């Protein structure tokens, strides 16, 4: 599903060039639950932005579902984001004075394939899948707790049934108990519905919820291992 | 992204900050309001002037003594080159003329018992009041016989009557002193209204022969009013009169003419062009405030773009194209100016109604000024909303998401 080859990203600030990603190659199959792990400044966020079609690499190749992403125009990339990719952010990024339903429906207004009358139904379905209580659906998003907010954000990422879900430190702003619930939601989505999920984190215990952990440091992948679930269970 | 969504998203974000949205459109409201009010004042004044000129009589040519050429010229009517005979010659020789009314004017003090007032004395013949659309309230008009006999009778303008007699109604037959002569009042003219500066109500009408004999002391007239039968013939009659008078006065070169002819239509044209310039001036002064209002909108939109950087990044990450983002901010600006335009129009109508009610200025609201200012306000939204909208759409989604 995802094929990256020799992806390099260079940021220029004035005269100074900094190489954030150095010839990163990564293949991800459909239905995988993968964690990209690394300390801050390792380039994991940049990699996520490139995988999420928010940014373009300076050089290299990136195929998403067989499509060469580097040849597409900005508008085409936006279209792919709206139809194939769902984002979940650390700081939720909900519109504060909007209702939960409105927030969840937002990606659909940018997707010409969803008829207006189907939007609400799709949003309700996504909210059920993300596990948010029905009596919260008409609340304003700033009246919710952190865990509830992240469920709204997950529902928003799910609403258009994307093949790829990118979660950037989704538990970073949550206490460990709510964090656990959110991570289990991801796991459930992966196991039961077959969504491809990429989790970006710097915490090992978060990464271990995934099936495969890719570790990155200074722009280079130095470890790519499947998680041995039997060890985890023995802990 | 469909238009309905654009409108919904835009109006939603405007409503979530009502007080600021309102303050922002205030500039447009005041701008549009003052444009409407100013144009209505200008239009009112224009209409006033037109009505005034038309109330003096239509199809009118006024022949005045004295030359229009040369750098030095006497006051109107001060030369003595036109006579009663000229007027008669015009009436006899030129066709397509309804009436000819010579006029001999003078300023005199009027005295009745202890009251006195200054008035313009119009020496007229029977035709003058008809040409000038002056009607008689009570009594009778000055007739042929009065002129022939040079009788000492007078018709008072309503203003003169007011200052000499107050509310006294029964004044016909009473005698007033004019210069060193006693005149009998035979009538009172109806109130003419008109502007306060040149009110015909402060006039006294007496037979022209009487005026020449007792007041001016010679045969000259201060103007000859000619009513032409049809408007289309005005120019033709004007040329004919000029030719006739030149030959009567033995003048070969028309540039040395010792009289001038004014055409009612010309006066109307001149006055209208003056007042449209006035309207334009007023409107453009008000227009400046519109521009200021537009800059206010731009300023607020730029602030909003900065404030909502994260939201823009989020929307882009959810699949918004650049044109969706710029569209949303542009529509927000247009909604603001659109609302500002509507409120401004209502305000303008209110202000101009108040001006019309509580001051002497007449106001007149025209539909074109409403459409114009409405169009302008939406245009301002587009012009001043464009730059902030472009800026919003160019934001890098990653930078925008990171923005704190």
Coordinates of C-alpha atoms in Angstrom, one line a residue:
Chain A
X1 CA 0.0 0.0 0.0
X2 CA 2.8 2.4 0.9
X3 CA 6.1 2.2 -0.9
X4 CA 8.7 4.8 -0.1
X5 CA 12.2 4.8 -1.6
X6 CA 15.1 6.9 -0.7
X7 CA 13.0 9.7 0.7
X8 CA 15.1 12.8 1.6
X9 CA 13.7 16.0 3.0
X10 CA 15.8 19.1 3.3
X11 CA 14.6 22.2 5.1
X12 CA 16.1 25.5 4.3
X13 CA 16.1 28.3 6.9
X14 CA 17.9 31.2 5.2
X15 CA 21.4 29.9 4.4
X16 CA 21.3 26.9 6.7
X17 CA 20.2 23.6 5.3
X18 CA 19.1 20.8 7.5
X19 CA 18.6 17.3 6.3
X20 CA 15.6 16.0 8.3
X21 CA 15.2 12.7 6.4
X22 CA 18.1 10.9 4.8
X23 CA 17.1 8.4 2.1
X24 CA 14.4 6.7 4.1
X25 CA 12.8 3.6 2.5
X26 CA 9.7 2.0 4.0
X27 CA 7.0 -0.4 2.7
X28 CA 3.7 -0.8 4.5
X29 CA 1.2 -3.4 3.6
X30 CA -2.6 -2.9 3.7
X31 CA -4.1 -3.6 7.1
X32 CA -0.9 -3.2 9.0
X33 CA -0.8 -1.5 12.4
X34 CA 2.6 0.2 12.6
X35 CA 4.3 2.6 15.0
X36 CA 6.9 5.0 14.0
X37 CA 9.0 5.7 17.1
X38 CA 11.7 8.2 17.7
X39 CA 12.8 11.1 20.0
X40 CA 11.7 14.6 19.1
X41 CA 13.7 16.0 16.2
X42 CA 14.2 12.5 14.7
X43 CA 12.2 13.3 11.6
X44 CA 9.2 11.1 12.5
X45 CA 6.8 14.0 12.2
X46 CA 8.2 15.0 8.8
X47 CA 7.9 11.4 7.7
X48 CA 4.3 11.4 8.8
X49 CA 3.6 14.6 6.9
X50 CA 5.0 13.1 3.7
X51 CA 3.1 9.9 4.2
X52 CA 0.0 11.9 4.8
X53 CA 0.4 13.9 1.6
X54 CA 0.7 17.2 3.5
X55 CA 4.3 17.7 2.4
X56 CA 6.6 16.6 -0.5
X57 CA 10.0 15.1 -0.1
X58 CA 13.0 16.9 -1.6
X59 CA 13.9 13.7 -3.4
X60 CA 12.9 10.1 -3.5
X61 CA 9.8 8.1 -4.5
X62 CA 6.5 7.7 -2.8
X63 CA 3.7 5.5 -4.1
X64 CA 0.4 5.3 -2.2
X65 CA -1.9 2.6 -3.5
X66 CA 0.2 2.5 -6.6
X67 CA -0.1 6.2 -7.3
X68 CA 3.1 8.2 -7.6
X69 CA 2.5 11.0 -5.1
X70 CA 5.3 13.2 -6.4
X71 CA 3.6 13.8 -9.7
X72 CA 0.3 15.0 -8.3
X73 CA -0.8 18.7 -8.1
X74 CA -1.6 20.4 -4.8
X75 CA -5.3 20.0 -5.5
X76 CA -5.0 16.3 -6.3
X77 CA -3.1 15.8 -3.0
X78 CA -5.9 17.6 -1.2
X79 CA -8.3 15.2 -2.9
X80 CA -6.3 12.2 -1.7
X81 CA -6.2 13.5 1.8
X82 CA -10.0 13.9 1.8
X83 CA -10.7 10.5 0.5
X84 CA -7.9 8.2 1.5
X85 CA -6.2 9.6 4.6
X86 CA -7.5 10.3 8.1
X87 CA -5.4 12.4 10.6
X88 CA -5.6 12.3 14.3
X89 CA -3.5 14.9 16.1
X90 CA -2.0 15.2 19.5
X91 CA -3.9 18.4 20.3
X92 CA -7.2 17.1 18.8
X93 CA -7.6 20.2 16.6
X94 CA -11.4 20.4 16.9
X95 CA -13.3 23.6 16.0
X96 CA -14.1 24.8 19.6
X97 CA -17.4 26.5 19.0
X98 CA -18.8 23.7 16.8
X99 CA -20.8 20.7 17.8
X100 CA -19.4 17.2 17.8
X101 CA -21.4 16.2 14.7
X102 CA -20.3 19.3 12.8
X103 CA -16.7 18.6 13.6
X104 CA -17.0 15.0 12.4
X105 CA -18.7 16.1 9.2
X106 CA -16.1 18.6 8.3
X107 CA -14.0 16.4 6.0
X108 CA -17.1 15.6 4.0
X109 CA -17.7 19.2 2.9
X110 CA -14.4 19.0 1.0
X111 CA -15.3 15.7 -0.6
X112 CA -17.4 16.1 -3.6
X113 CA -18.2 12.3 -3.7
X114 CA -20.4 12.5 -0.6
X115 CA -23.9 13.8 -1.2
X116 CA -25.0 16.4 1.4
X117 CA -27.9 14.3 2.7
X118 CA -25.6 11.4 3.6
X119 CA -23.1 13.4 5.6
X120 CA -24.9 13.2 8.9
X121 CA -25.5 9.5 8.6
X122 CA -21.8 8.9 7.9
X123 CA -20.8 11.1 10.8
X124 CA -23.1 9.1 13.2
X125 CA -21.6 5.8 12.0
X126 CA -18.1 7.1 12.5
X127 CA -19.0 8.3 16.0
X128 CA -20.4 4.9 16.9
X129 CA -17.2 3.2 15.7
X130 CA -15.0 5.6 17.7
X131 CA -17.1 4.8 20.8
X132 CA -18.3 8.3 21.8
X133 CA -21.5 8.3 23.9
X134 CA -24.5 9.3 21.9
X135 CA -25.6 11.9 24.4
X136 CA -22.4 13.9 23.7
X137 CA -23.0 14.2 19.9
X138 CA -24.7 17.5 20.1
X139 CA -22.4 19.1 22.6
X140 CA -19.9 21.8 21.6
X141 CA -16.5 20.2 21.3
X142 CA -15.0 22.5 23.9
X143 CA -17.3 21.0 26.5
X144 CA -15.8 17.6 26.2
X145 CA -13.0 15.9 28.2
X146 CA -9.7 15.1 26.5
X147 CA -10.5 11.5 25.9
X148 CA -13.9 12.4 24.4
X149 CA -12.2 15.0 22.2
X150 CA -9.8 12.4 20.9
X151 CA -12.7 10.1 20.1
X152 CA -14.3 12.9 18.1
X153 CA -11.1 13.4 16.3
X154 CA -10.9 9.7 15.6
X155 CA -14.5 9.7 14.3
X156 CA -13.5 12.7 12.1
X157 CA -10.6 10.7 10.7
X158 CA -12.9 7.7 10.1
X159 CA -15.8 9.5 8.6
X160 CA -14.8 9.1 5.0
X161 CA -13.6 5.5 5.4
X162 CA -10.0 6.2 4.6
X163 CA -7.6 3.4 3.8
X164 CA -4.9 5.0 5.9
X165 CA -5.1 6.5 9.4
X166 CA -2.2 8.6 10.6
X167 CA -2.1 9.3 14.3
X168 CA 0.5 11.8 15.5
X169 CA 1.1 11.3 19.3
X170 CA -2.7 10.6 19.8
X171 CA -2.2 10.0 23.6
X172 CA 0.2 12.8 24.2
X173 CA -2.4 15.0 25.8
X174 CA -4.2 12.3 27.7
X175 CA -3.7 10.6 31.0
X176 CA -2.5 7.0 30.7
X177 CA -5.9 5.5 31.4
X178 CA -7.7 7.4 28.7
X179 CA -4.6 7.0 26.5
X180 CA -5.0 3.2 26.8
X181 CA -8.7 3.4 25.8
X182 CA -7.8 5.4 22.7
X183 CA -5.1 3.0 21.7
X184 CA -7.4 0.1 22.1
X185 CA -9.9 1.9 19.8
X186 CA -7.2 2.0 17.2
X187 CA -6.4 -1.6 17.7
X188 CA -10.0 -2.5 17.3
X189 CA -10.3 -0.5 14.1
X190 CA -7.3 -2.3 12.8
X191 CA -8.3 -5.8 13.8
X192 CA -12.0 -5.6 13.1
X193 CA -12.2 -3.2 10.1
X194 CA -8.8 -3.7 8.5
X195 CA -7.8 0.0 8.5
X196 CA -4.1 0.6 8.0
X197 CA -2.9 2.6 11.0
X198 CA 0.3 4.4 11.4
X199 CA 1.0 5.6 15.0
X200 CA 3.7 8.2 15.6
X201 CA 5.0 8.4 19.1
X202 CA 8.1 8.7 21.2
X203 CA 6.9 6.5 24.0
X204 CA 7.8 2.8 23.9
X205 CA 4.7 1.5 25.7
X206 CA 2.5 3.4 23.2
X207 CA 4.4 2.0 20.3
X208 CA 4.1 -1.5 21.7
X209 CA 0.4 -1.5 21.0
X210 CA 1.2 -1.8 17.3
X211 CA 2.2 -4.9 15.5
X212 CA 5.4 -3.5 14.0
X213 CA 7.7 -0.8 15.3
X214 CA 9.9 1.4 13.0
X215 CA 12.5 3.3 15.0
X216 CA 13.9 6.5 13.5
X217 CA 16.7 8.7 14.7
X218 CA 18.4 11.7 13.0
X219 CA 16.5 11.0 9.9
X220 CA 17.5 7.4 9.5
X221 CA 15.5 4.2 10.2
X222 CA 17.7 2.1 12.4
X223 CA 15.3 -0.6 13.5
X224 CA 12.2 -2.2 11.9
X225 CA 10.8 -5.1 13.9
X226 CA 7.6 -6.9 14.5
X227 CA 6.4 -6.7 18.1
X228 CA 6.6 -10.1 19.8
X229 CA 3.2 -10.2 21.5
X230 CA 4.2 -13.3 23.6
X231 CA 6.8 -11.3 25.5
X232 CA 4.3 -8.5 26.2
X233 CA 1.8 -10.9 27.6
X234 CA 4.4 -12.4 30.0
X235 CA 5.2 -9.0 31.4
Chain B
X1 CA -16.8 22.3 -1.9
X2 CA -20.2 23.5 -2.9
X3 CA -21.4 27.1 -2.5
X4 CA -23.9 26.3 0.2
X5 CA -21.1 24.9 2.4
X6 CA -19.0 27.9 1.7
X7 CA -21.8 30.2 2.9
X8 CA -22.5 28.0 5.9
X9 CA -18.9 27.8 7.0
X10 CA -18.4 31.5 6.5
X11 CA -21.5 32.6 8.3
X12 CA -20.7 30.2 11.1
X13 CA -17.4 31.7 11.8
X14 CA -18.7 35.2 11.5
X15 CA -21.5 34.4 14.0
X16 CA -19.0 32.9 16.5
X17 CA -17.5 36.4 16.8
X18 CA -20.6 38.6 16.6
X19 CA -19.4 41.8 18.3
X20 CA -16.2 42.0 16.2
X21 CA -18.1 41.3 13.0
X22 CA -20.5 44.1 13.9
X23 CA -17.7 46.6 14.7
X24 CA -16.0 45.7 11.4
X25 CA -19.1 46.3 9.3
X26 CA -19.7 49.6 11.1
X27 CA -17.2 51.3 8.7
X28 CA -19.1 50.0 5.7
X29 CA -22.5 50.9 7.3
X30 CA -21.3 54.5 7.8
X31 CA -19.7 54.7 4.4
X32 CA -22.8 53.4 2.5
X33 CA -25.1 55.4 4.7
X34 CA -23.4 58.6 4.0
X35 CA -23.1 58.0 0.3
X36 CA -26.9 57.4 0.1
X37 CA -27.6 60.4 2.3
X38 CA -25.3 62.7 0.4
X39 CA -26.6 61.7 -3.0
X40 CA -30.1 62.2 -1.7
X41 CA -29.2 65.7 -0.6
X42 CA -27.6 66.4 -3.9
X43 CA -30.5 65.0 -5.9
X44 CA -32.9 67.0 -3.7
X45 CA -31.1 70.2 -4.4
X46 CA -31.0 69.5 -8.1
X47 CA -34.7 68.8 -8.1
X48 CA -35.4 71.9 -6.1
X49 CA -33.5 74.1 -8.5
X50 CA -35.2 72.5 -11.6
X51 CA -38.6 73.0 -10.1
X52 CA -37.8 76.6 -9.2
X53 CA -36.7 77.4 -12.7
X54 CA -39.6 75.6 -14.2
X55 CA -42.0 77.4 -11.9
X56 CA -40.8 80.6 -13.4
X57 CA -42.5 79.6 -16.7
X58 CA -41.8 77.2 -19.4
X59 CA -40.6 77.9 -23.0
X60 CA -39.4 81.3 -21.8
X61 CA -36.9 83.6 -23.5
X62 CA -35.7 86.5 -21.5
X63 CA -34.2 89.5 -23.3
X64 CA -32.2 91.8 -21.2
X65 CA -30.6 95.1 -22.1
X66 CA -26.8 95.4 -22.1
X67 CA -24.1 93.4 -23.8
X68 CA -22.9 90.0 -22.8
X69 CA -19.6 90.6 -24.5
X70 CA -16.6 92.5 -23.2
X71 CA -15.0 92.2 -19.8
X72 CA -16.9 95.0 -18.1
X73 CA -20.6 94.8 -18.0
X74 CA -23.3 96.5 -16.0
X75 CA -25.6 94.7 -13.7
X76 CA -28.5 93.0 -15.3
X77 CA -31.2 95.5 -16.4
X78 CA -29.0 98.5 -15.7
X79 CA -28.5 99.4 -19.3
X80 CA -31.3 101.2 -21.0
X81 CA -31.2 99.9 -24.5
X82 CA -34.5 98.0 -24.6
X83 CA -37.8 99.8 -24.9
X84 CA -41.5 99.0 -24.9
X85 CA -41.3 99.5 -28.7
X86 CA -38.9 96.6 -29.0
X87 CA -41.4 94.4 -27.2
X88 CA -44.2 95.5 -29.5
X89 CA -42.0 94.9 -32.6
X90 CA -41.3 91.3 -31.4
X91 CA -45.0 90.7 -30.8
X92 CA -45.9 92.1 -34.2
X93 CA -43.2 90.6 -36.4
X94 CA -42.3 87.1 -35.1
X95 CA -44.5 84.1 -35.3
X96 CA -44.7 81.1 -32.9
X97 CA -44.9 83.5 -30.0
X98 CA -47.6 83.0 -27.3
X99 CA -47.1 86.2 -25.4
X100 CA -44.6 89.0 -25.0
X101 CA -44.4 90.7 -21.6
X102 CA -42.0 93.6 -21.1
X103 CA -41.0 94.3 -17.5
X104 CA -39.7 97.5 -15.8
X105 CA -38.2 96.8 -12.4
X106 CA -37.2 99.0 -9.6
X107 CA -36.5 98.7 -5.8
X108 CA -38.7 100.9 -3.7
X109 CA -39.8 101.4 -0.1
X110 CA -43.4 100.7 0.5
X111 CA -45.3 102.5 3.3
X112 CA -48.7 101.7 4.8
X113 CA -49.5 103.8 7.8
X114 CA -46.6 103.0 10.2
X115 CA -45.5 99.8 8.5
X116 CA -42.9 99.8 5.8
X117 CA -41.0 97.3 3.8
X118 CA -38.6 97.1 0.8
X119 CA -39.8 95.3 -2.3
X120 CA -39.0 94.7 -5.9
X121 CA -41.4 96.7 -8.0
X122 CA -42.3 94.9 -11.2
X123 CA -43.8 97.2 -13.9
X124 CA -45.8 94.7 -16.0
X125 CA -48.4 94.4 -18.6
X126 CA -51.4 92.0 -18.7
X127 CA -49.3 89.1 -20.0
X128 CA -46.6 88.9 -17.4
X129 CA -48.4 87.1 -14.6
X130 CA -49.6 84.5 -17.1
X131 CA -46.2 83.9 -18.5
X132 CA -44.7 83.5 -15.0
X133 CA -47.4 81.3 -13.7
X134 CA -48.3 83.7 -11.0
X135 CA -51.8 83.3 -9.7
X136 CA -54.0 85.8 -7.9
X137 CA -55.2 84.9 -4.4
X138 CA -57.8 87.7 -4.1
X139 CA -58.8 90.7 -6.2
X140 CA -58.0 91.1 -9.9
X141 CA -55.0 91.2 -12.3
X142 CA -53.5 94.2 -14.0
X143 CA -55.4 94.6 -17.3
X144 CA -55.0 96.4 -20.6
X145 CA -56.9 99.3 -19.3
X146 CA -54.6 99.8 -16.3
X147 CA -51.6 99.8 -18.6
X148 CA -53.1 102.2 -21.1
X149 CA -54.2 104.7 -18.4
X150 CA -51.0 104.3 -16.3
X151 CA -53.3 103.8 -13.3
X152 CA -51.8 103.8 -9.9
X153 CA -52.9 100.3 -8.8
X154 CA -50.8 97.5 -7.3
X155 CA -50.9 93.8 -6.7
X156 CA -48.9 92.7 -3.7
X157 CA -46.9 89.6 -3.4
X158 CA -47.9 87.5 -0.4
X159 CA -44.7 88.3 1.5
X160 CA -45.2 92.1 1.1
X161 CA -48.8 91.8 2.1
X162 CA -47.7 89.8 5.2
X163 CA -45.2 92.4 6.3
X164 CA -47.5 95.4 5.7
X165 CA -50.8 94.0 6.8
X166 CA -50.1 90.9 8.8
X167 CA -53.1 88.6 8.9
X168 CA -55.5 91.3 7.8
X169 CA -57.6 89.9 5.0
X170 CA -59.6 92.9 3.9
X171 CA -57.0 95.0 2.2
X172 CA -58.4 95.5 -1.3
X173 CA -58.9 99.1 -2.0
X174 CA -56.5 100.3 0.7
X175 CA -53.8 102.7 -0.3
X176 CA -50.1 102.3 0.1
X177 CA -47.3 104.8 -0.6
X178 CA -44.7 103.9 -3.2
X179 CA -42.0 106.6 -3.7
X180 CA -44.1 109.7 -3.6
X181 CA -47.2 108.2 -5.1
X182 CA -50.3 106.6 -3.6
X183 CA -51.3 103.3 -5.1
X184 CA -54.5 101.4 -4.6
X185 CA -54.3 97.7 -3.9
X186 CA -56.3 95.7 -6.3
X187 CA -55.1 92.2 -5.7
X188 CA -52.8 89.8 -3.7
X189 CA -50.7 87.2 -5.5
X190 CA -50.7 83.6 -4.3
X191 CA -47.7 82.4 -2.4
X192 CA -45.0 81.3 -4.8
X193 CA -42.7 79.6 -2.3
X194 CA -39.4 78.9 -3.9
X195 CA -36.0 79.4 -2.3
X196 CA -35.7 82.0 0.4
X197 CA -33.1 84.0 -1.5
X198 CA -35.1 85.1 -4.4
X199 CA -38.6 85.0 -3.3
X200 CA -41.2 86.3 -5.7
X201 CA -43.4 86.8 -2.7
X202 CA -41.5 90.0 -1.9
X203 CA -42.7 91.7 -5.1
X204 CA -45.2 94.3 -5.9
X205 CA -46.8 94.4 -9.4
X206 CA -47.9 97.6 -11.0
X207 CA -48.7 98.6 -14.6
X208 CA -45.6 99.0 -16.7
X209 CA -46.7 102.4 -18.0
X210 CA -47.1 103.6 -14.4
X211 CA -43.7 102.3 -13.5
X212 CA -42.0 104.0 -16.4
X213 CA -43.9 107.3 -15.7
X214 CA -43.5 107.6 -11.9
X215 CA -40.6 105.3 -10.9
X216 CA -38.0 104.8 -13.7
X217 CA -38.8 107.9 -15.5
X218 CA -38.0 106.7 -19.0
X219 CA -39.3 104.5 -21.8
X220 CA -36.7 101.6 -21.3
X221 CA -37.6 98.2 -19.9
X222 CA -35.4 96.0 -17.8
X223 CA -36.4 92.8 -19.6
X224 CA -38.7 91.4 -22.2
X225 CA -40.2 88.0 -21.5
X226 CA -41.2 86.0 -24.5
X227 CA -43.2 82.8 -24.3
X228 CA -42.7 80.6 -27.3
X229 CA -45.5 78.3 -28.3
X230 CA -43.5 75.1 -28.4
X231 CA -40.3 74.0 -26.8
X232 CA -38.8 72.8 -30.1
X233 CA -39.1 76.3 -31.6
X234 CA -37.1 78.0 -28.8
X235 CA -33.9 78.2 -30.8
X236 CA -35.5 79.3 -34.0
X237 CA -37.5 82.1 -32.2
X238 CA -34.4 83.1 -30.3
X239 CA -32.5 83.6 -33.6
X240 CA -35.3 85.6 -35.2
X241 CA -35.6 87.9 -32.2
X242 CA -31.9 88.5 -32.3
X243 CA -32.0 89.4 -36.0
X244 CA -35.0 91.7 -35.5
X245 CA -33.5 93.5 -32.5
X246 CA -30.1 93.9 -34.2
X247 CA -31.7 95.6 -37.2
X248 CA -33.9 97.7 -35.0
X249 CA -30.9 98.9 -33.1
X250 CA -28.8 99.4 -36.3
X251 CA -26.1 96.9 -35.2
X252 CA -24.3 95.0 -38.0
X253 CA -22.0 92.7 -36.0
X254 CA -24.0 90.4 -33.6
X255 CA -21.0 90.5 -31.2
X256 CA -21.7 94.1 -30.5
X257 CA -25.3 93.5 -29.6
X258 CA -26.6 95.8 -26.8
X259 CA -28.9 93.1 -25.5
X260 CA -28.7 89.5 -24.5
X261 CA -31.2 86.6 -24.8
X262 CA -31.4 84.0 -22.2
X263 CA -33.1 80.7 -22.9
X264 CA -34.9 79.0 -20.0
X265 CA -33.5 75.6 -21.3
X266 CA -30.0 76.9 -21.1
X267 CA -30.4 78.1 -17.6
X268 CA -31.9 74.7 -16.7
X269 CA -29.0 72.9 -18.3
X270 CA -26.4 75.1 -16.5
X271 CA -28.0 74.7 -13.2
X272 CA -28.4 70.9 -13.5
X273 CA -24.8 70.5 -14.4
X274 CA -23.7 72.6 -11.4
X275 CA -25.8 70.6 -9.1
X276 CA -24.7 67.2 -10.5
X277 CA -21.2 68.3 -9.9
X278 CA -22.2 69.1 -6.4
X279 CA -23.8 65.7 -6.0
X280 CA -20.7 64.0 -7.3
X281 CA -18.6 66.0 -4.9
X282 CA -20.7 65.1 -1.9
X283 CA -20.8 61.4 -3.0
X284 CA -17.1 61.2 -3.4
X285 CA -16.4 62.7 0.0
X286 CA -18.7 60.1 1.5
X287 CA -17.0 57.5 -0.8
X288 CA -13.8 58.1 1.1
X289 CA -15.3 56.7 4.2
X290 CA -16.3 53.7 2.2
X291 CA -12.7 53.0 1.3
X292 CA -11.7 53.5 5.0
X293 CA -14.4 51.0 5.9
X294 CA -13.0 48.6 3.3
X295 CA -9.6 48.8 4.8
X296 CA -11.1 48.1 8.2
X297 CA -12.5 44.9 6.7
X298 CA -9.1 43.9 5.3
X299 CA -7.5 44.6 8.6
X300 CA -9.9 42.4 10.4
X301 CA -9.7 39.7 7.9
X302 CA -5.9 39.6 8.1
X303 CA -6.2 39.3 11.9
X304 CA -8.7 36.5 11.5
X305 CA -6.4 34.7 9.1
X306 CA -3.6 34.8 11.7
X307 CA -5.9 33.8 14.5
X308 CA -7.2 30.9 12.6
X309 CA -3.9 29.6 11.2
X310 CA -4.4 26.3 13.0
X311 CA -7.9 25.9 11.7
X312 CA -6.7 26.5 8.2
X313 CA -4.0 23.9 8.6
X314 CA -6.6 21.5 9.9
X315 CA -9.0 22.1 7.1
X316 CA -6.2 21.6 4.6
X317 CA -5.2 18.3 6.2
X318 CA -8.8 17.2 6.0
X319 CA -8.7 17.7 2.2
X320 CA -9.5 21.4 1.7
X321 CA -8.0 22.7 -1.5
X322 CA -6.4 26.2 -1.7
X323 CA -9.5 27.6 -3.4
X324 CA -11.8 26.2 -0.7
X325 CA -9.8 28.1 1.9
X326 CA -9.5 31.4 -0.1
X327 CA -13.2 31.0 -1.0
X328 CA -14.2 30.8 2.6
X329 CA -12.4 33.9 3.7
X330 CA -13.5 35.8 0.6
X331 CA -17.1 34.9 1.2
X332 CA -16.7 36.0 4.9
X333 CA -15.5 39.4 3.7
X334 CA -18.3 39.6 1.2
X335 CA -21.0 38.6 3.7
X336 CA -19.6 41.4 6.0
X337 CA -19.8 44.1 3.3
X338 CA -23.1 42.7 2.1
X339 CA -24.7 43.1 5.5
X340 CA -22.9 46.4 6.0
X341 CA -24.4 47.5 2.7
X342 CA -27.9 46.6 3.7
X343 CA -27.7 48.2 7.1
X344 CA -26.0 51.2 5.5
X345 CA -28.7 51.7 3.0
X346 CA -31.4 51.6 5.7
X347 CA -29.3 54.1 7.7
X348 CA -28.8 56.3 4.6
X349 CA -32.6 56.3 4.0
X350 CA -33.2 57.2 7.6
X351 CA -30.7 60.0 7.7
X352 CA -31.9 61.5 4.5
X353 CA -35.5 61.3 5.7
X354 CA -34.5 63.1 8.9
X355 CA -32.6 65.7 6.9
X356 CA -35.6 66.3 4.7
X357 CA -37.9 66.6 7.8
X358 CA -35.9 68.7 10.1
X359 CA -34.0 71.1 7.8
X360 CA -34.9 73.2 4.8
X361 CA -32.9 70.9 2.4
X362 CA -35.1 68.7 0.3
X363 CA -33.8 65.2 -0.1
X364 CA -34.7 62.7 -2.7
X365 CA -33.6 59.0 -2.6
X366 CA -33.0 57.5 -6.0
X367 CA -33.0 53.8 -6.7
X368 CA -29.8 54.1 -8.7
X369 CA -27.9 55.4 -5.7
X370 CA -29.1 52.4 -3.7
X371 CA -28.0 49.9 -6.3
X372 CA -24.8 51.7 -6.9
X373 CA -23.8 51.7 -3.2
X374 CA -24.9 48.2 -2.8
X375 CA -22.7 47.1 -5.7
X376 CA -19.8 49.2 -4.3
X377 CA -20.1 47.5 -0.9
X378 CA -20.0 44.0 -2.4
X379 CA -17.1 45.1 -4.6
X380 CA -15.3 46.4 -1.6
X381 CA -15.7 43.0 0.0
X382 CA -14.1 41.3 -3.0
X383 CA -11.3 43.8 -3.4
X384 CA -10.4 44.1 0.3
X385 CA -11.1 40.4 1.1
X386 CA -9.0 39.1 -1.8
X387 CA -5.6 39.7 -0.2
X388 CA -6.3 38.1 3.2
X389 CA -8.1 35.2 1.5
X390 CA -5.1 34.6 -0.8
X391 CA -2.8 34.8 2.2
X392 CA -4.9 32.2 4.0
X393 CA -4.9 29.8 1.1
X394 CA -1.1 30.0 0.7
X395 CA -0.4 28.9 4.3
X396 CA 1.6 25.8 4.5
X397 CA -0.6 23.1 6.2
X398 CA 2.3 21.8 8.3
X399 CA 3.4 25.2 9.5
X400 CA -0.3 26.1 10.1
X401 CA -0.9 22.9 12.2
X402 CA 2.2 23.6 14.2
X403 CA 1.2 27.3 14.8
X404 CA 0.5 28.1 18.5

